[in-house]
mmCIF file with all atom_site columns, C-alpha atoms in Angstrom:
data_model
loop_
_atom_site.group_PDB
_atom_site.id
_atom_site.type_symbol
_atom_site.label_atom_id
_atom_site.label_alt_id
_atom_site.label_comp_id
_atom_site.label_asym_id
_atom_site.label_entity_id
_atom_site.label_seq_id
_atom_site.pdbx_PDB_ins_code
_atom_site.Cartn_x
_atom_site.Cartn_y
_atom_site.Cartn_z
_atom_site.occupancy
_atom_site.B_iso_or_equiv
_atom_site.pdbx_formal_charge
_atom_site.auth_seq_id
_atom_site.auth_comp_id
_atom_site.auth_asym_id
_atom_site.auth_atom_id
_atom_site.pdbx_PDB_model_num
ATOM 1   C CA . MET A 1 1   ? -1.166  16.979  -3.826  1.00 41.00 ? 1   MET A CA 1
ATOM 2   C CA . PRO A 1 2   ? 0.422   18.918  -6.921  1.00 43.00 ? 2   PRO A CA 1
ATOM 3   C CA . GLU A 1 3   ? -1.016  17.733  -10.180 1.00 46.00 ? 3   GLU A CA 1
ATOM 4   C CA . THR A 1 4   ? 1.401   16.939  -13.045 1.00 44.00 ? 4   THR A CA 1
ATOM 5   C CA . PRO A 1 5   ? 0.603   18.820  -16.207 1.00 44.00 ? 5   PRO A CA 1
ATOM 6   C CA . PRO A 1 6   ? -0.934  16.606  -18.705 1.00 44.00 ? 6   PRO A CA 1
ATOM 7   C CA . ASP A 1 7   ? 1.531   16.904  -21.194 1.00 44.00 ? 7   ASP A CA 1
ATOM 8   C CA . THR A 1 8   ? 4.375   15.939  -18.877 1.00 43.00 ? 8   THR A CA 1
ATOM 9   C CA . ASP A 1 9   ? 5.732   12.356  -18.960 1.00 47.00 ? 9   ASP A CA 1
ATOM 10  C CA . VAL A 1 10  ? 4.947   11.438  -15.254 1.00 47.00 ? 10  VAL A CA 1
ATOM 11  C CA . HIS A 1 11  ? 8.030   9.078   -15.200 1.00 50.00 ? 11  HIS A CA 1
ATOM 12  C CA . ASP A 1 12  ? 10.315  12.155  -16.164 1.00 53.00 ? 12  ASP A CA 1
ATOM 13  C CA . ALA A 1 13  ? 8.790   14.567  -13.983 1.00 51.00 ? 13  ALA A CA 1
ATOM 14  C CA . PRO A 1 14  ? 10.142  15.427  -10.361 1.00 59.00 ? 14  PRO A CA 1
ATOM 15  C CA . ARG A 1 15  ? 7.633   14.134  -8.041  1.00 67.00 ? 15  ARG A CA 1
ATOM 16  C CA . ASP A 1 16  ? 6.403   16.251  -5.069  1.00 74.00 ? 16  ASP A CA 1
ATOM 17  C CA . GLY A 1 17  ? 3.963   14.651  -2.364  1.00 78.00 ? 17  GLY A CA 1
ATOM 18  C CA . LEU A 1 18  ? 2.652   11.532  -1.702  1.00 84.00 ? 18  LEU A CA 1
ATOM 19  C CA . PHE A 1 19  ? 2.966   8.425   -3.664  1.00 87.00 ? 19  PHE A CA 1
ATOM 20  C CA . ILE A 1 20  ? 0.189   5.781   -2.672  1.00 93.00 ? 20  ILE A CA 1
ATOM 21  C CA . ARG A 1 21  ? 0.520   2.170   -3.847  1.00 95.00 ? 21  ARG A CA 1
ATOM 22  C CA . LEU A 1 22  ? -2.013  -0.323  -2.301  1.00 94.00 ? 22  LEU A CA 1
ATOM 23  C CA . TYR A 1 23  ? -0.863  -3.889  -1.868  1.00 95.00 ? 23  TYR A CA 1
ATOM 24  C CA . PHE A 1 24  ? -3.688  -6.267  -1.303  1.00 94.00 ? 24  PHE A CA 1
ATOM 25  C CA . GLY A 1 25  ? -1.194  -9.019  0.280   1.00 90.00 ? 25  GLY A CA 1
ATOM 26  C CA . ASP A 1 26  ? -1.503  -11.554 -2.550  1.00 92.00 ? 26  ASP A CA 1
ATOM 27  C CA . GLY A 1 27  ? 0.527   -9.897  -5.340  1.00 91.00 ? 27  GLY A CA 1
ATOM 28  C CA . ARG A 1 28  ? -2.004  -7.589  -6.403  1.00 94.00 ? 28  ARG A CA 1
ATOM 29  C CA . PHE A 1 29  ? -1.428  -3.954  -6.108  1.00 95.00 ? 29  PHE A CA 1
ATOM 30  C CA . LEU A 1 30  ? -3.337  -0.784  -7.366  1.00 97.00 ? 30  LEU A CA 1
ATOM 31  C CA . GLY A 1 31  ? -1.113  2.550   -7.672  1.00 96.00 ? 31  GLY A CA 1
ATOM 32  C CA . PRO A 1 32  ? -1.204  5.868   -9.550  1.00 95.00 ? 32  PRO A CA 1
ATOM 33  C CA . GLY A 1 33  ? -0.318  4.640   -13.260 1.00 96.00 ? 33  GLY A CA 1
ATOM 34  C CA . LYS A 1 34  ? -3.230  2.203   -13.452 1.00 97.00 ? 34  LYS A CA 1
ATOM 35  C CA . ILE A 1 35  ? -5.450  5.171   -12.182 1.00 98.00 ? 35  ILE A CA 1
ATOM 36  C CA . GLU A 1 36  ? -3.999  7.470   -14.418 1.00 98.00 ? 36  GLU A CA 1
ATOM 37  C CA . LEU A 1 37  ? -4.534  5.090   -17.286 1.00 98.00 ? 37  LEU A CA 1
ATOM 38  C CA . LEU A 1 38  ? -8.281  4.808   -16.480 1.00 98.00 ? 38  LEU A CA 1
ATOM 39  C CA . GLU A 1 39  ? -8.393  8.474   -16.252 1.00 98.00 ? 39  GLU A CA 1
ATOM 40  C CA . THR A 1 40  ? -7.008  8.973   -19.750 1.00 98.00 ? 40  THR A CA 1
ATOM 41  C CA . ILE A 1 41  ? -9.395  6.147   -20.951 1.00 97.00 ? 41  ILE A CA 1
ATOM 42  C CA . ARG A 1 42  ? -12.392 8.208   -19.789 1.00 97.00 ? 42  ARG A CA 1
ATOM 43  C CA . THR A 1 43  ? -11.180 11.254  -21.507 1.00 97.00 ? 43  THR A CA 1
ATOM 44  C CA . GLU A 1 44  ? -9.866  9.973   -24.752 1.00 95.00 ? 44  GLU A CA 1
ATOM 45  C CA . GLN A 1 45  ? -12.717 7.171   -24.878 1.00 94.00 ? 45  GLN A CA 1
ATOM 46  C CA . SER A 1 46  ? -10.087 4.800   -26.287 1.00 94.00 ? 46  SER A CA 1
ATOM 47  C CA . ILE A 1 47  ? -7.609  2.583   -24.996 1.00 95.00 ? 47  ILE A CA 1
ATOM 48  C CA . LEU A 1 48  ? -5.030  3.073   -28.038 1.00 94.00 ? 48  LEU A CA 1
ATOM 49  C CA . SER A 1 49  ? -5.523  6.966   -27.575 1.00 95.00 ? 49  SER A CA 1
ATOM 50  C CA . ALA A 1 50  ? -5.192  6.675   -24.047 1.00 97.00 ? 50  ALA A CA 1
ATOM 51  C CA . ALA A 1 51  ? -1.871  4.753   -24.357 1.00 97.00 ? 51  ALA A CA 1
ATOM 52  C CA . ARG A 1 52  ? -0.482  7.241   -27.082 1.00 97.00 ? 52  ARG A CA 1
ATOM 53  C CA . LYS A 1 53  ? -1.219  10.282  -24.724 1.00 97.00 ? 53  LYS A CA 1
ATOM 54  C CA . MET A 1 54  ? 0.658   8.342   -21.683 1.00 97.00 ? 54  MET A CA 1
ATOM 55  C CA . GLY A 1 55  ? 3.626   7.270   -23.826 1.00 97.00 ? 55  GLY A CA 1
ATOM 56  C CA . MET A 1 56  ? 3.155   3.459   -23.688 1.00 97.00 ? 56  MET A CA 1
ATOM 57  C CA . SER A 1 57  ? 2.242   0.771   -26.141 1.00 97.00 ? 57  SER A CA 1
ATOM 58  C CA . TYR A 1 58  ? -1.222  -0.307  -26.880 1.00 96.00 ? 58  TYR A CA 1
ATOM 59  C CA . ARG A 1 59  ? -0.393  -3.607  -25.803 1.00 97.00 ? 59  ARG A CA 1
ATOM 60  C CA . ARG A 1 60  ? 0.762   -2.526  -22.344 1.00 98.00 ? 60  ARG A CA 1
ATOM 61  C CA . ALA A 1 61  ? -2.351  -0.415  -21.908 1.00 97.00 ? 61  ALA A CA 1
ATOM 62  C CA . TRP A 1 62  ? -4.370  -3.340  -22.799 1.00 96.00 ? 62  TRP A CA 1
ATOM 63  C CA . LEU A 1 63  ? -2.456  -5.527  -20.259 1.00 97.00 ? 63  LEU A CA 1
ATOM 64  C CA . LEU A 1 64  ? -2.903  -2.951  -17.571 1.00 98.00 ? 64  LEU A CA 1
ATOM 65  C CA . VAL A 1 65  ? -6.818  -2.751  -18.195 1.00 97.00 ? 65  VAL A CA 1
ATOM 66  C CA . ASP A 1 66  ? -6.902  -6.690  -18.357 1.00 97.00 ? 66  ASP A CA 1
ATOM 67  C CA . GLU A 1 67  ? -5.146  -6.780  -15.160 1.00 97.00 ? 67  GLU A CA 1
ATOM 68  C CA . LEU A 1 68  ? -7.566  -4.536  -13.485 1.00 97.00 ? 68  LEU A CA 1
ATOM 69  C CA . ASP A 1 69  ? -10.423 -6.638  -15.004 1.00 96.00 ? 69  ASP A CA 1
ATOM 70  C CA . ARG A 1 70  ? -9.040  -9.689  -13.563 1.00 95.00 ? 70  ARG A CA 1
ATOM 71  C CA . MET A 1 71  ? -8.104  -8.211  -10.057 1.00 96.00 ? 71  MET A CA 1
ATOM 72  C CA . PHE A 1 72  ? -11.661 -7.149  -9.105  1.00 97.00 ? 72  PHE A CA 1
ATOM 73  C CA . ASN A 1 73  ? -14.916 -9.118  -9.389  1.00 96.00 ? 73  ASN A CA 1
ATOM 74  C CA . GLN A 1 74  ? -16.095 -6.613  -11.597 1.00 96.00 ? 74  GLN A CA 1
ATOM 75  C CA . ARG A 1 75  ? -15.133 -4.938  -15.058 1.00 97.00 ? 75  ARG A CA 1
ATOM 76  C CA . VAL A 1 76  ? -13.429 -1.523  -15.192 1.00 98.00 ? 76  VAL A CA 1
ATOM 77  C CA . VAL A 1 77  ? -13.989 -0.763  -18.831 1.00 97.00 ? 77  VAL A CA 1
ATOM 78  C CA . GLU A 1 78  ? -16.451 -1.760  -21.467 1.00 94.00 ? 78  GLU A CA 1
ATOM 79  C CA . THR A 1 79  ? -15.265 -1.749  -25.135 1.00 90.00 ? 79  THR A CA 1
ATOM 80  C CA . PHE A 1 80  ? -17.418 -1.385  -28.192 1.00 85.00 ? 80  PHE A CA 1
ATOM 81  C CA . PRO A 1 81  ? -15.067 -2.380  -31.177 1.00 77.00 ? 81  PRO A CA 1
ATOM 82  C CA . GLY A 1 82  ? -15.406 -1.250  -34.723 1.00 71.00 ? 82  GLY A CA 1
ATOM 83  C CA . ARG A 1 83  ? -15.156 2.297   -36.304 1.00 63.00 ? 83  ARG A CA 1
ATOM 84  C CA . ARG A 1 84  ? -18.837 2.926   -35.898 1.00 60.00 ? 84  ARG A CA 1
ATOM 85  C CA . GLY A 1 85  ? -18.614 1.887   -32.415 1.00 58.00 ? 85  GLY A CA 1
ATOM 86  C CA . ARG A 1 86  ? -18.330 4.298   -29.136 1.00 66.00 ? 86  ARG A CA 1
ATOM 87  C CA . GLY A 1 87  ? -14.657 3.104   -28.322 1.00 90.00 ? 87  GLY A CA 1
ATOM 88  C CA . THR A 1 88  ? -14.122 2.435   -24.608 1.00 94.00 ? 88  THR A CA 1
ATOM 89  C CA . GLU A 1 89  ? -16.180 3.893   -21.645 1.00 95.00 ? 89  GLU A CA 1
ATOM 90  C CA . LEU A 1 90  ? -15.311 3.174   -17.889 1.00 97.00 ? 90  LEU A CA 1
ATOM 91  C CA . THR A 1 91  ? -17.747 1.061   -16.076 1.00 98.00 ? 91  THR A CA 1
ATOM 92  C CA . THR A 1 92  ? -19.655 2.358   -12.918 1.00 98.00 ? 92  THR A CA 1
ATOM 93  C CA . PHE A 1 93  ? -17.121 0.317   -11.040 1.00 98.00 ? 93  PHE A CA 1
ATOM 94  C CA . GLY A 1 94  ? -14.275 1.757   -12.761 1.00 98.00 ? 94  GLY A CA 1
ATOM 95  C CA . GLU A 1 95  ? -15.350 5.393   -11.845 1.00 98.00 ? 95  GLU A CA 1
ATOM 96  C CA . LYS A 1 96  ? -15.964 4.355   -8.220  1.00 98.00 ? 96  LYS A CA 1
ATOM 97  C CA . LEU A 1 97  ? -12.271 2.772   -8.383  1.00 98.00 ? 97  LEU A CA 1
ATOM 98  C CA . ILE A 1 98  ? -11.004 6.195   -9.358  1.00 98.00 ? 98  ILE A CA 1
ATOM 99  C CA . GLY A 1 99  ? -13.105 7.880   -6.839  1.00 98.00 ? 99  GLY A CA 1
ATOM 100 C CA . LEU A 1 100 ? -11.812 5.559   -3.873  1.00 98.00 ? 100 LEU A CA 1
ATOM 101 C CA . TYR A 1 101 ? -8.299  5.607   -4.862  1.00 97.00 ? 101 TYR A CA 1
ATOM 102 C CA . ARG A 1 102 ? -8.165  9.241   -5.107  1.00 96.00 ? 102 ARG A CA 1
ATOM 103 C CA . GLY A 1 103 ? -9.855  9.647   -1.934  1.00 96.00 ? 103 GLY A CA 1
ATOM 104 C CA . ILE A 1 104 ? -7.505  7.575   -0.196  1.00 96.00 ? 104 ILE A CA 1
ATOM 105 C CA . GLU A 1 105 ? -4.930  9.718   -1.909  1.00 94.00 ? 105 GLU A CA 1
ATOM 106 C CA . ARG A 1 106 ? -6.498  12.920  -0.840  1.00 94.00 ? 106 ARG A CA 1
ATOM 107 C CA . ASP A 1 107 ? -6.859  11.575  2.806   1.00 95.00 ? 107 ASP A CA 1
ATOM 108 C CA . SER A 1 108 ? -3.523  10.440  3.207   1.00 94.00 ? 108 SER A CA 1
ATOM 109 C CA . ALA A 1 109 ? -2.095  13.808  1.888   1.00 91.00 ? 109 ALA A CA 1
ATOM 110 C CA . LYS A 1 110 ? -4.311  15.752  4.530   1.00 92.00 ? 110 LYS A CA 1
ATOM 111 C CA . ALA A 1 111 ? -3.049  13.262  7.113   1.00 93.00 ? 111 ALA A CA 1
ATOM 112 C CA . THR A 1 112 ? 0.565   13.620  6.526   1.00 92.00 ? 112 THR A CA 1
ATOM 113 C CA . ARG A 1 113 ? 0.877   17.144  5.296   1.00 91.00 ? 113 ARG A CA 1
ATOM 114 C CA . GLU A 1 114 ? 2.271   18.769  8.443   1.00 91.00 ? 114 GLU A CA 1
ATOM 115 C CA . ALA A 1 115 ? 5.030   15.944  8.839   1.00 92.00 ? 115 ALA A CA 1
ATOM 116 C CA . ALA A 1 116 ? 5.700   16.291  5.036   1.00 89.00 ? 116 ALA A CA 1
ATOM 117 C CA . GLU A 1 117 ? 6.231   19.918  5.587   1.00 91.00 ? 117 GLU A CA 1
ATOM 118 C CA . GLU A 1 118 ? 8.581   19.659  8.320   1.00 92.00 ? 118 GLU A CA 1
ATOM 119 C CA . LEU A 1 119 ? 10.639  17.143  6.411   1.00 90.00 ? 119 LEU A CA 1
ATOM 120 C CA . ARG A 1 120 ? 10.572  19.168  3.266   1.00 87.00 ? 120 ARG A CA 1
ATOM 121 C CA . ALA A 1 121 ? 11.715  22.337  5.664   1.00 91.00 ? 121 ALA A CA 1
ATOM 122 C CA . ALA A 1 122 ? 14.648  20.148  6.557   1.00 92.00 ? 122 ALA A CA 1
ATOM 123 C CA . LEU A 1 123 ? 16.103  19.268  3.142   1.00 89.00 ? 123 LEU A CA 1
ATOM 124 C CA . ALA A 1 124 ? 19.380  20.337  1.971   1.00 86.00 ? 124 ALA A CA 1
ATOM 125 C CA . ASP A 1 125 ? 19.440  23.189  -0.575  1.00 84.00 ? 125 ASP A CA 1
ATOM 126 C CA . ASP A 1 126 ? 22.531  22.159  -2.490  1.00 80.00 ? 126 ASP A CA 1
ATOM 127 C CA . TRP A 1 127 ? 21.291  18.196  -2.837  1.00 72.00 ? 127 TRP A CA 1
ATOM 128 C CA . GLN A 1 128 ? 21.861  18.081  -6.383  1.00 71.00 ? 128 GLN A CA 1
ATOM 129 C CA . GLU A 1 129 ? 25.501  19.722  -6.217  1.00 72.00 ? 129 GLU A CA 1
ATOM 130 C CA . THR A 1 130 ? 26.147  17.330  -3.297  1.00 70.00 ? 130 THR A CA 1
ATOM 131 C CA . GLN A 1 131 ? 25.036  14.066  -5.288  1.00 70.00 ? 131 GLN A CA 1
ATOM 132 C CA . ALA A 1 132 ? 27.107  14.962  -8.325  1.00 72.00 ? 132 ALA A CA 1
ATOM 133 C CA . THR A 1 133 ? 30.130  15.732  -6.066  1.00 74.00 ? 133 THR A CA 1
ATOM 134 C CA . HIS A 1 134 ? 29.756  12.318  -4.304  1.00 69.00 ? 134 HIS A CA 1
ATOM 135 C CA . ALA A 1 135 ? 29.124  10.439  -7.560  1.00 71.00 ? 135 ALA A CA 1
ATOM 136 C CA . ALA A 1 136 ? 32.275  12.030  -8.994  1.00 74.00 ? 136 ALA A CA 1
ATOM 137 C CA . LYS A 1 137 ? 34.553  11.171  -6.031  1.00 73.00 ? 137 LYS A CA 1
ATOM 138 C CA . ALA A 1 138 ? 33.062  7.584   -5.458  1.00 72.00 ? 138 ALA A CA 1
ATOM 139 C CA . PRO A 1 139 ? 35.363  4.714   -5.970  1.00 72.00 ? 139 PRO A CA 1
ATOM 140 C CA . ALA A 1 140 ? 34.666  2.204   -8.687  1.00 70.00 ? 140 ALA A CA 1
ATOM 141 C CA . PRO A 1 141 ? 33.045  -1.091  -7.682  1.00 72.00 ? 141 PRO A CA 1
ATOM 142 C CA . PRO A 1 142 ? 35.795  -3.752  -7.235  1.00 72.00 ? 142 PRO A CA 1
ATOM 143 C CA . THR A 1 143 ? 36.155  -6.124  -10.349 1.00 72.00 ? 143 THR A CA 1
ATOM 144 C CA . LEU A 1 144 ? 36.808  -10.094 -9.758  1.00 71.00 ? 144 LEU A CA 1
ATOM 145 C CA . PRO A 1 145 ? 39.966  -11.541 -10.888 1.00 69.00 ? 145 PRO A CA 1
ATOM 146 C CA . ALA A 1 146 ? 39.383  -12.836 -14.523 1.00 66.00 ? 146 ALA A CA 1
ATOM 147 C CA . ASN A 1 147 ? 39.555  -16.555 -13.075 1.00 65.00 ? 147 ASN A CA 1
ATOM 148 C CA . ARG A 1 148 ? 36.828  -15.698 -10.471 1.00 62.00 ? 148 ARG A CA 1
ATOM 149 C CA . ARG A 1 149 ? 34.180  -13.683 -12.889 1.00 59.00 ? 149 ARG A CA 1
ATOM 150 C CA . GLN A 1 150 ? 30.863  -14.987 -12.840 1.00 60.00 ? 150 GLN A CA 1
ATOM 151 C CA . ARG A 1 151 ? 29.421  -16.235 -15.938 1.00 60.00 ? 151 ARG A CA 1
ATOM 152 C CA . THR A 1 152 ? 26.418  -14.531 -17.403 1.00 59.00 ? 152 THR A CA 1
ATOM 153 C CA . ARG A 1 153 ? 24.032  -16.297 -19.819 1.00 56.00 ? 153 ARG A CA 1
#
């Protein structure tokens, strides 16, 4: 699966390849965003630095880490507060979590490569032009008469 360059905002970059999100059936899930956050924390050794590098707020990053810690029966990071502290490190389980997820991703990409290539070969070359033309020609959605409009609060 192609890697996104580190300076590219993952949400803005066109994706190519397999996108894996594991749903555990009880509302918990694990996807590439949480794994990327853990990998960035590993590199930066700081939740704040990882958040900045990924273009998210510190609060959002902290909530995602907290969610991961509560999701599993083992912590994924260990924090060492204070200026003289070592910052944040992944636990052994945090490292294992990344490895397991990336392994699933790699194995899934191998298993689906042939079918994905066949689908890619069948893609229309002028898709973006077709989309733009279709959007320009699409009729506006109908509006309700003034006496039938729904109230919004």
